[in-house]
PDB file of C-alpha atoms (C1' of nucleotides) in Angstrom:
ATOM      1  CA  MET A   1       0.000   0.000   0.000  1.00 79.00           C
ATOM      2  CA  LYS A   2       1.552   3.259  -1.139  1.00 91.00           C
ATOM      3  CA  GLN A   3       0.440   5.717   1.503  1.00 96.00           C
ATOM      4  CA  LEU A   4       1.845   8.790  -0.193  1.00 98.00           C
ATOM      5  CA  GLU A   5      -0.025   8.064  -3.417  1.00 98.00           C
ATOM      6  CA  ILE A   6      -3.229   7.519  -1.456  1.00 98.00           C
ATOM      7  CA  PHE A   7      -2.901  10.772   0.454  1.00 98.00           C
ATOM      8  CA  LYS A   8      -2.231  12.646  -2.774  1.00 98.00           C
ATOM      9  CA  ALA A   9      -5.323  11.112  -4.305  1.00 98.00           C
ATOM     10  CA  LEU A  10      -7.330  12.253  -1.288  1.00 98.00           C
ATOM     11  CA  SER A  11      -5.920  15.795  -1.458  1.00 98.00           C
ATOM     12  CA  ASN A  12      -8.557  17.143  -3.795  1.00 98.00           C
ATOM     13  CA  LYS A  13     -12.070  18.312  -3.001  1.00 98.00           C
ATOM     14  CA  THR A  14     -13.717  16.852  -6.072  1.00 98.00           C
ATOM     15  CA  ARG A  15     -12.068  13.472  -5.643  1.00 98.00           C
ATOM     16  CA  LEU A  16     -13.210  13.320  -2.031  1.00 98.00           C
ATOM     17  CA  GLU A  17     -16.734  14.135  -3.177  1.00 98.00           C
ATOM     18  CA  ILE A  18     -16.669  11.428  -5.816  1.00 98.00           C
ATOM     19  CA  LEU A  19     -15.679   8.885  -3.190  1.00 98.00           C
ATOM     20  CA  LEU A  20     -18.572  10.017  -1.004  1.00 98.00           C
ATOM     21  CA  TRP A  21     -21.052   9.804  -3.877  1.00 98.00           C
ATOM     22  CA  LEU A  22     -19.868   6.295  -4.665  1.00 98.00           C
ATOM     23  CA  LYS A  23     -20.537   5.280  -1.091  1.00 97.00           C
ATOM     24  CA  ASP A  24     -24.265   5.324  -1.755  1.00 96.00           C
ATOM     25  CA  PRO A  25     -24.837   5.549  -5.494  1.00 97.00           C
ATOM     26  CA  ALA A  26     -28.597   5.008  -5.272  1.00 97.00           C
ATOM     27  CA  THR A  27     -29.086   8.297  -3.457  1.00 96.00           C
ATOM     28  CA  SER A  28     -26.371  10.182  -5.310  1.00 96.00           C
ATOM     29  CA  PHE A  29     -27.096   9.244  -8.909  1.00 97.00           C
ATOM     30  CA  PRO A  30     -30.126   8.727 -11.140  1.00 96.00           C
ATOM     31  CA  GLU A  31     -31.188   5.178 -11.914  1.00 94.00           C
ATOM     32  CA  GLN A  32     -28.799   3.481 -14.321  1.00 94.00           C
ATOM     33  CA  VAL A  33     -30.316   1.839 -17.370  1.00 89.00           C
ATOM     34  CA  HIS A  34     -27.573  -0.499 -18.535  1.00 93.00           C
ATOM     35  CA  ALA A  35     -26.318  -1.818 -15.211  1.00 91.00           C
ATOM     36  CA  GLY A  36     -27.152  -1.910 -11.519  1.00 94.00           C
ATOM     37  CA  PHE A  37     -25.114   0.027  -9.011  1.00 97.00           C
ATOM     38  CA  GLU A  38     -23.375  -3.174  -7.844  1.00 97.00           C
ATOM     39  CA  VAL A  39     -20.964  -2.825 -10.762  1.00 97.00           C
ATOM     40  CA  GLY A  40     -20.431   0.851 -10.010  1.00 98.00           C
ATOM     41  CA  VAL A  41     -21.343   4.163 -11.581  1.00 98.00           C
ATOM     42  CA  CYS A  42     -20.414   5.135 -15.119  1.00 98.00           C
ATOM     43  CA  VAL A  43     -18.045   7.996 -15.840  1.00 98.00           C
ATOM     44  CA  GLY A  44     -20.672  10.124 -17.533  1.00 98.00           C
ATOM     45  CA  GLU A  45     -22.898  10.284 -14.465  1.00 98.00           C
ATOM     46  CA  ILE A  46     -19.987  11.109 -12.214  1.00 98.00           C
ATOM     47  CA  GLN A  47     -18.914  13.779 -14.644  1.00 98.00           C
ATOM     48  CA  LYS A  48     -22.336  15.450 -14.727  1.00 98.00           C
ATOM     49  CA  LYS A  49     -22.477  15.554 -10.967  1.00 98.00           C
ATOM     50  CA  ALA A  50     -18.939  16.860 -10.597  1.00 98.00           C
ATOM     51  CA  GLY A  51     -19.486  19.653 -13.086  1.00 98.00           C
ATOM     52  CA  LEU A  52     -16.019  19.350 -14.569  1.00 98.00           C
ATOM     53  CA  THR A  53     -15.043  18.276 -18.056  1.00 98.00           C
ATOM     54  CA  GLN A  54     -15.088  14.663 -19.154  1.00 98.00           C
ATOM     55  CA  SER A  55     -11.313  14.539 -19.477  1.00 98.00           C
ATOM     56  CA  THR A  56     -10.745  15.880 -15.992  1.00 98.00           C
ATOM     57  CA  VAL A  57     -13.138  13.458 -14.380  1.00 98.00           C
ATOM     58  CA  SER A  58     -11.671  10.534 -16.301  1.00 98.00           C
ATOM     59  CA  GLU A  59      -8.232  11.590 -15.097  1.00 98.00           C
ATOM     60  CA  TYR A  60      -9.441  11.898 -11.505  1.00 98.00           C
ATOM     61  CA  LEU A  61     -10.920   8.422 -11.617  1.00 98.00           C
ATOM     62  CA  SER A  62      -7.587   7.083 -12.858  1.00 98.00           C
ATOM     63  CA  ILE A  63      -5.824   8.747  -9.966  1.00 98.00           C
ATOM     64  CA  LEU A  64      -8.258   7.190  -7.507  1.00 98.00           C
ATOM     65  CA  GLN A  65      -7.828   3.831  -9.181  1.00 98.00           C
ATOM     66  CA  ARG A  66      -4.030   3.955  -9.169  1.00 98.00           C
ATOM     67  CA  ALA A  67      -4.245   4.670  -5.449  1.00 98.00           C
ATOM     68  CA  GLY A  68      -6.425   1.594  -5.070  1.00 98.00           C
ATOM     69  CA  LEU A  69      -9.394   3.550  -3.772  1.00 98.00           C
ATOM     70  CA  VAL A  70     -11.735   2.521  -6.594  1.00 98.00           C
ATOM     71  CA  SER A  71     -11.850  -0.201  -9.201  1.00 98.00           C
ATOM     72  CA  SER A  72     -13.433  -0.234 -12.623  1.00 98.00           C
ATOM     73  CA  THR A  73     -15.381  -2.635 -14.789  1.00 98.00           C
ATOM     74  CA  ARG A  74     -15.927  -2.154 -18.492  1.00 97.00           C
ATOM     75  CA  VAL A  75     -19.366  -3.181 -19.708  1.00 97.00           C
ATOM     76  CA  GLY A  76     -19.988  -2.406 -23.354  1.00 96.00           C
ATOM     77  CA  GLN A  77     -19.089   1.182 -23.992  1.00 97.00           C
ATOM     78  CA  TRP A  78     -19.350   2.142 -20.343  1.00 98.00           C
ATOM     79  CA  THR A  79     -16.778   2.004 -17.592  1.00 98.00           C
ATOM     80  CA  TYR A  80     -18.243   1.632 -14.124  1.00 98.00           C
ATOM     81  CA  TYR A  81     -16.320   2.735 -11.081  1.00 98.00           C
ATOM     82  CA  LYS A  82     -16.947   1.615  -7.544  1.00 98.00           C
ATOM     83  CA  ARG A  83     -15.213   1.977  -4.208  1.00 98.00           C
ATOM     84  CA  ASN A  84     -12.610  -0.477  -3.065  1.00 98.00           C
ATOM     85  CA  GLU A  85     -13.600  -0.736   0.582  1.00 98.00           C
ATOM     86  CA  GLU A  86     -10.649  -2.908   1.585  1.00 97.00           C
ATOM     87  CA  THR A  87      -8.304  -0.039   0.831  1.00 98.00           C
ATOM     88  CA  PHE A  88     -10.209   2.284   3.136  1.00 98.00           C
ATOM     89  CA  ILE A  89     -10.097  -0.275   5.912  1.00 97.00           C
ATOM     90  CA  GLU A  90      -6.385  -0.827   5.387  1.00 97.00           C
ATOM     91  CA  LEU A  91      -5.758   2.895   5.332  1.00 98.00           C
ATOM     92  CA  SER A  92      -7.639   3.389   8.556  1.00 97.00           C
ATOM     93  CA  LYS A  93      -5.463   0.722  10.190  1.00 97.00           C
ATOM     94  CA  ILE A  94      -2.296   2.255   8.820  1.00 96.00           C
ATOM     95  CA  ILE A  95      -3.208   5.598  10.317  1.00 97.00           C
ATOM     96  CA  GLU A  96      -3.948   3.950  13.643  1.00 94.00           C
ATOM     97  CA  SER A  97      -0.583   2.270  13.831  1.00 92.00           C
ATOM     98  CA  ASP A  98       1.917   2.936  11.053  1.00 88.00           C
ATOM     99  CA  ILE A  99       2.053   6.663  10.579  1.00 90.00           C
TER     100      ILE A  99
ATOM    101  CA  MET B   2     -11.662  18.427  11.493  1.00 78.00           C
ATOM    102  CA  LYS B   3     -10.644  19.643   8.071  1.00 91.00           C
ATOM    103  CA  GLN B   4     -10.006  16.453   6.164  1.00 97.00           C
ATOM    104  CA  LEU B   5      -8.732  18.080   3.011  1.00 98.00           C
ATOM    105  CA  GLU B   6      -6.114  20.093   4.889  1.00 98.00           C
ATOM    106  CA  ILE B   7      -5.017  16.959   6.728  1.00 98.00           C
ATOM    107  CA  PHE B   8      -4.641  14.945   3.545  1.00 98.00           C
ATOM    108  CA  LYS B   9      -2.648  17.751   1.943  1.00 98.00           C
ATOM    109  CA  ALA B  10      -0.367  17.856   4.953  1.00 98.00           C
ATOM    110  CA  LEU B  11       0.160  14.104   4.624  1.00 98.00           C
ATOM    111  CA  SER B  12       0.899  14.342   0.882  1.00 98.00           C
ATOM    112  CA  ASN B  13       4.607  14.877   1.256  1.00 98.00           C
ATOM    113  CA  LYS B  14       7.327  12.327   1.883  1.00 98.00           C
ATOM    114  CA  THR B  15       9.355  14.435   4.290  1.00 98.00           C
ATOM    115  CA  ARG B  16       6.324  15.402   6.348  1.00 98.00           C
ATOM    116  CA  LEU B  17       5.318  11.759   6.661  1.00 98.00           C
ATOM    117  CA  GLU B  18       8.837  10.939   7.794  1.00 98.00           C
ATOM    118  CA  ILE B  19       8.799  13.700  10.387  1.00 98.00           C
ATOM    119  CA  LEU B  20       5.581  12.308  11.825  1.00 98.00           C
ATOM    120  CA  LEU B  21       7.148   8.860  12.031  1.00 98.00           C
ATOM    121  CA  TRP B  22      10.266  10.191  13.732  1.00 98.00           C
ATOM    122  CA  LEU B  23       8.138  12.009  16.273  1.00 98.00           C
ATOM    123  CA  LYS B  24       6.395   8.771  17.100  1.00 97.00           C
ATOM    124  CA  ASP B  25       9.448   7.545  18.948  1.00 96.00           C
ATOM    125  CA  PRO B  26      11.818  10.469  19.449  1.00 97.00           C
ATOM    126  CA  ALA B  27      14.180   8.560  21.719  1.00 97.00           C
ATOM    127  CA  THR B  28      15.215   6.215  18.929  1.00 96.00           C
ATOM    128  CA  SER B  29      15.042   8.820  16.148  1.00 96.00           C
ATOM    129  CA  PHE B  30      16.893  11.728  17.693  1.00 97.00           C
ATOM    130  CA  PRO B  31      19.953  12.273  19.877  1.00 96.00           C
ATOM    131  CA  GLU B  32      19.447  13.003  23.542  1.00 93.00           C
ATOM    132  CA  GLN B  33      18.078  16.512  24.114  1.00 94.00           C
ATOM    133  CA  VAL B  34      19.906  18.644  26.620  1.00 88.00           C
ATOM    134  CA  HIS B  35      17.405  21.354  27.425  1.00 93.00           C
ATOM    135  CA  ALA B  36      14.186  19.331  27.598  1.00 90.00           C
ATOM    136  CA  GLY B  37      12.917  15.771  27.693  1.00 94.00           C
ATOM    137  CA  PHE B  38      11.106  14.271  24.711  1.00 97.00           C
ATOM    138  CA  GLU B  39       7.749  14.628  26.493  1.00 96.00           C
ATOM    139  CA  VAL B  40       7.616  18.243  25.337  1.00 97.00           C
ATOM    140  CA  GLY B  41       8.587  17.233  21.819  1.00 98.00           C
ATOM    141  CA  VAL B  42      11.609  17.621  19.569  1.00 98.00           C
ATOM    142  CA  CYS B  43      13.144  20.961  18.669  1.00 98.00           C
ATOM    143  CA  VAL B  44      13.129  22.252  15.107  1.00 98.00           C
ATOM    144  CA  GLY B  45      16.891  22.094  14.726  1.00 98.00           C
ATOM    145  CA  GLU B  46      17.072  18.361  15.362  1.00 98.00           C
ATOM    146  CA  ILE B  47      14.220  17.674  12.974  1.00 98.00           C
ATOM    147  CA  GLN B  48      15.914  19.842  10.384  1.00 98.00           C
ATOM    148  CA  LYS B  49      19.237  18.003  10.638  1.00 98.00           C
ATOM    149  CA  LYS B  50      17.536  14.682  10.209  1.00 98.00           C
ATOM    150  CA  ALA B  51      15.372  15.853   7.296  1.00 98.00           C
ATOM    151  CA  GLY B  52      18.327  17.282   5.416  1.00 98.00           C
ATOM    152  CA  LEU B  53      16.400  20.281   4.153  1.00 98.00           C
ATOM    153  CA  THR B  54      16.926  23.927   4.987  1.00 98.00           C
ATOM    154  CA  GLN B  55      15.774  25.433   8.246  1.00 98.00           C
ATOM    155  CA  SER B  56      13.121  27.536   6.535  1.00 98.00           C
ATOM    156  CA  THR B  57      11.619  24.577   4.726  1.00 98.00           C
ATOM    157  CA  VAL B  58      11.415  22.433   7.826  1.00 98.00           C
ATOM    158  CA  SER B  59       9.916  25.273   9.835  1.00 98.00           C
ATOM    159  CA  GLU B  60       7.302  25.719   7.099  1.00 98.00           C
ATOM    160  CA  TYR B  61       6.557  21.977   7.057  1.00 98.00           C
ATOM    161  CA  LEU B  62       6.050  21.946  10.802  1.00 98.00           C
ATOM    162  CA  SER B  63       3.592  24.832  10.441  1.00 98.00           C
ATOM    163  CA  ILE B  64       1.667  22.896   7.839  1.00 98.00           C
ATOM    164  CA  LEU B  65       1.495  19.863  10.113  1.00 98.00           C
ATOM    165  CA  GLN B  66       0.422  22.073  12.987  1.00 98.00           C
ATOM    166  CA  ARG B  67      -2.305  23.851  11.005  1.00 98.00           C
ATOM    167  CA  ALA B  68      -3.647  20.420  10.100  1.00 98.00           C
ATOM    168  CA  GLY B  69      -3.717  19.552  13.798  1.00 98.00           C
ATOM    169  CA  LEU B  70      -1.247  16.694  13.422  1.00 98.00           C
ATOM    170  CA  VAL B  71       1.358  18.192  15.752  1.00 98.00           C
ATOM    171  CA  SER B  72       1.459  20.832  18.452  1.00 98.00           C
ATOM    172  CA  SER B  73       4.292  23.038  19.629  1.00 98.00           C
ATOM    173  CA  THR B  74       5.647  24.373  22.870  1.00 98.00           C
ATOM    174  CA  ARG B  75       8.121  27.193  23.139  1.00 97.00           C
ATOM    175  CA  VAL B  76      10.757  26.761  25.842  1.00 97.00           C
ATOM    176  CA  GLY B  77      13.407  29.422  25.893  1.00 96.00           C
ATOM    177  CA  GLN B  78      14.796  29.824  22.407  1.00 97.00           C
ATOM    178  CA  TRP B  79      13.561  26.439  21.302  1.00 98.00           C
ATOM    179  CA  THR B  80      10.265  25.343  19.864  1.00 98.00           C
ATOM    180  CA  TYR B  81       9.421  21.718  20.529  1.00 98.00           C
ATOM    181  CA  TYR B  82       7.031  19.838  18.310  1.00 98.00           C
ATOM    182  CA  LYS B  83       5.205  16.648  19.192  1.00 98.00           C
ATOM    183  CA  ARG B  84       2.468  14.559  17.660  1.00 98.00           C
ATOM    184  CA  ASN B  85      -1.163  15.197  18.401  1.00 98.00           C
ATOM    185  CA  GLU B  86      -2.366  11.623  18.708  1.00 97.00           C
ATOM    186  CA  GLU B  87      -6.049  12.534  19.012  1.00 97.00           C
ATOM    187  CA  THR B  88      -6.024  13.828  15.468  1.00 97.00           C
ATOM    188  CA  PHE B  89      -4.674  10.542  14.153  1.00 98.00           C
ATOM    189  CA  ILE B  90      -7.349   8.617  16.006  1.00 97.00           C
ATOM    190  CA  GLU B  91     -10.054  10.936  14.717  1.00 97.00           C
ATOM    191  CA  LEU B  92      -8.705  10.649  11.201  1.00 98.00           C
ATOM    192  CA  SER B  93      -8.696   6.900  11.349  1.00 97.00           C
ATOM    193  CA  LYS B  94     -12.361   6.959  12.396  1.00 97.00           C
ATOM    194  CA  ILE B  95     -13.256   9.402   9.666  1.00 96.00           C
ATOM    195  CA  ILE B  96     -11.732   7.113   7.086  1.00 97.00           C
ATOM    196  CA  GLU B  97     -13.610   4.165   8.530  1.00 95.00           C
ATOM    197  CA  SER B  98     -16.968   5.868   8.301  1.00 92.00           C
ATOM    198  CA  ASP B  99     -17.109   9.350   6.790  1.00 88.00           C
ATOM    199  CA  ILE B 100     -15.182   9.195   3.573  1.00 90.00           C
TER     200      ILE B 100
ATOM    201  C1'  DA C  19      23.427  47.039  25.211  1.00 84.72           C
ATOM    202  C1'  DA C  20      25.755  43.880  22.089  1.00 84.72           C
ATOM    203  C1'  DT C  21      26.174  39.508  20.406  1.00 84.72           C
ATOM    204  C1'  DA C  22      24.869  34.776  19.562  1.00 84.72           C
ATOM    205  C1'  DT C  23      21.561  31.108  18.790  1.00 84.72           C
ATOM    206  C1'  DA C  24      16.926  29.190  17.465  1.00 84.72           C
ATOM    207  C1'  DT C  25      12.988  29.774  14.890  1.00 84.72           C
ATOM    208  C1'  DA C  26       9.747  32.208  11.761  1.00 84.72           C
ATOM    209  C1'  DT C  27       8.669  34.791   7.776  1.00 84.72           C
ATOM    210  C1'  DC C  28       9.470  36.775   3.114  1.00 84.72           C
ATOM    211  C1'  DG C  29      10.458  36.832  -1.831  1.00 84.72           C
ATOM    212  C1'  DA C  30      11.826  34.257  -5.670  1.00 84.72           C
ATOM    213  C1'  DC C  31      12.391  30.350  -8.515  1.00 84.72           C
ATOM    214  C1'  DT C  32      11.257  25.511  -9.851  1.00 84.72           C
ATOM    215  C1'  DT C  33       8.311  21.599  -9.921  1.00 84.72           C
ATOM    216  C1'  DT C  34       3.841  19.604  -9.517  1.00 84.72           C
ATOM    217  C1'  DT C  35      -1.066  19.716  -9.760  1.00 84.72           C
ATOM    218  C1'  DT C  36      -5.346  21.346 -11.656  1.00 84.72           C
ATOM    219  C1'  DC C  37      -8.196  21.626 -15.320  1.00 84.72           C
ATOM    220  C1'  DC C  38      -9.228  22.446 -20.034  1.00 84.72           C
ATOM    221  C1'  DG C  39      -9.930  21.497 -25.290  1.00 84.72           C
ATOM    222  C1'  DA C  40      -8.712  18.495 -28.921  1.00 84.72           C
ATOM    223  C1'  DT C  41      -8.029  14.063 -30.426  1.00 84.72           C
ATOM    224  C1'  DA C  42      -7.651   9.021 -30.170  1.00 84.72           C
ATOM    225  C1'  DT C  43      -9.606   4.538 -28.908  1.00 84.72           C
ATOM    226  C1'  DC C  44     -13.069   1.324 -27.955  1.00 84.72           C
ATOM    227  C1'  DC C  45     -17.418  -0.665 -28.544  1.00 84.72           C
ATOM    228  C1'  DC C  46     -22.108  -0.734 -30.301  1.00 84.72           C
ATOM    229  C1'  DT C  47     -25.635  -0.750 -33.994  1.00 84.72           C
ATOM    230  C1'  DA C  48     -27.210   0.041 -38.615  1.00 84.72           C
TER     231       DA C  48
ATOM    232  C1'  DT D  24     -17.715  -1.046 -42.339  1.00 84.72           C
ATOM    233  C1'  DA D  25     -19.341   3.509 -41.155  1.00 84.72           C
ATOM    234  C1'  DG D  26     -21.174   6.423 -37.754  1.00 84.72           C
ATOM    235  C1'  DG D  27     -22.078   7.536 -33.118  1.00 84.72           C
ATOM    236  C1'  DG D  28     -21.568   7.489 -28.206  1.00 84.72           C
ATOM    237  C1'  DA D  29     -18.532   6.638 -24.012  1.00 84.72           C
ATOM    238  C1'  DT D  30     -14.131   6.868 -22.211  1.00 84.72           C
ATOM    239  C1'  DA D  31      -9.055   7.608 -22.301  1.00 84.72           C
ATOM    240  C1'  DT D  32      -5.055  10.074 -23.509  1.00 84.72           C
ATOM    241  C1'  DC D  33      -2.310  14.156 -24.954  1.00 84.72           C
ATOM    242  C1'  DG D  34      -0.592  18.902 -24.768  1.00 84.72           C
ATOM    243  C1'  DG D  35      -0.856  23.140 -22.593  1.00 84.72           C
ATOM    244  C1'  DA D  36      -2.055  27.324 -19.518  1.00 84.72           C
ATOM    245  C1'  DA D  37      -2.770  28.705 -14.906  1.00 84.72           C
ATOM    246  C1'  DA D  38      -2.561  27.897  -9.996  1.00 84.72           C
ATOM    247  C1'  DA D  39      -0.499  25.698  -6.063  1.00 84.72           C
ATOM    248  C1'  DA D  40       3.239  23.424  -3.598  1.00 84.72           C
ATOM    249  C1'  DG D  41       8.186  22.667  -2.831  1.00 84.72           C
ATOM    250  C1'  DT D  42      12.327  24.609  -1.729  1.00 84.72           C
ATOM    251  C1'  DC D  43      15.858  27.883  -1.170  1.00 84.72           C
ATOM    252  C1'  DG D  44      18.588  32.125   0.650  1.00 84.72           C
ATOM    253  C1'  DA D  45      18.036  36.321   3.043  1.00 84.72           C
ATOM    254  C1'  DT D  46      16.108  38.639   6.675  1.00 84.72           C
ATOM    255  C1'  DA D  47      13.292  39.396  10.838  1.00 84.72           C
ATOM    256  C1'  DT D  48      12.070  38.204  15.525  1.00 84.72           C
ATOM    257  C1'  DA D  49      12.601  36.174  19.975  1.00 84.72           C
ATOM    258  C1'  DT D  50      15.358  34.663  23.660  1.00 84.72           C
ATOM    259  C1'  DA D  51      19.730  33.938  26.200  1.00 84.72           C
ATOM    260  C1'  DT D  52      24.363  35.304  27.605  1.00 84.72           C
ATOM    261  C1'  DT D  53      27.937  38.378  28.508  1.00 84.72           C
TER     262       DT D  53
END
DNA sequence: AATATATATCGACTTTTTCCGATATCCCTA
DNA sequence: TAGGGATATCGGAAAAAGTCGATATATATT
């Protein structure tokens, strides 16, 4: 687990918001037609909610993914992102004891 | 607790190292003449160990302090910094449940 | 009061991050 | 296989962070 990379990923307001939205997609996003929320939320919906450009949001999701905070699944032309809860648990433990 | 400010403070290799050193000053720093480690470690010792200039280390300690991760005590001409463990505990809980 | 030592602050320069528009890639359907 | 929609990648401008040297401030000693 690369702590520094994780903290950098968390050092941005929009990225923190995205992580919060992904915590409970059903209340944060409109119903998804092509997939349930179990697989995640597609980039387009996240982008609309964030109010930034598509390229920026795509980049932000990559940053979160490289840090291990989210994972993605491609289904057809959509990429769905969801939280990687194990990483949050690990991080919480690291802060308790290793930092 | 300002999460974003905390994560920014933690997004730097040297600052993470400083926090680790402060976790066990007795093994990380030479004996202090003018005060025990209970009050913290003085800026000069932290600076030597970090290998950066005095101004940079002083700035870094301010950043950590503004984030609530350390606190300082002035004794004579020295300023001693020590960890603020409550903040780490709080942060760990926030990551468990609020992020 | 003058000097010395420890720390903080300031101004400048460099590097990194933020965020965009344009373009490329991937996948679907006609 | 051509066109369209979703996402990723690239290149760049602007803002923020990293880092330094110089200077200011605070305290201690003589």
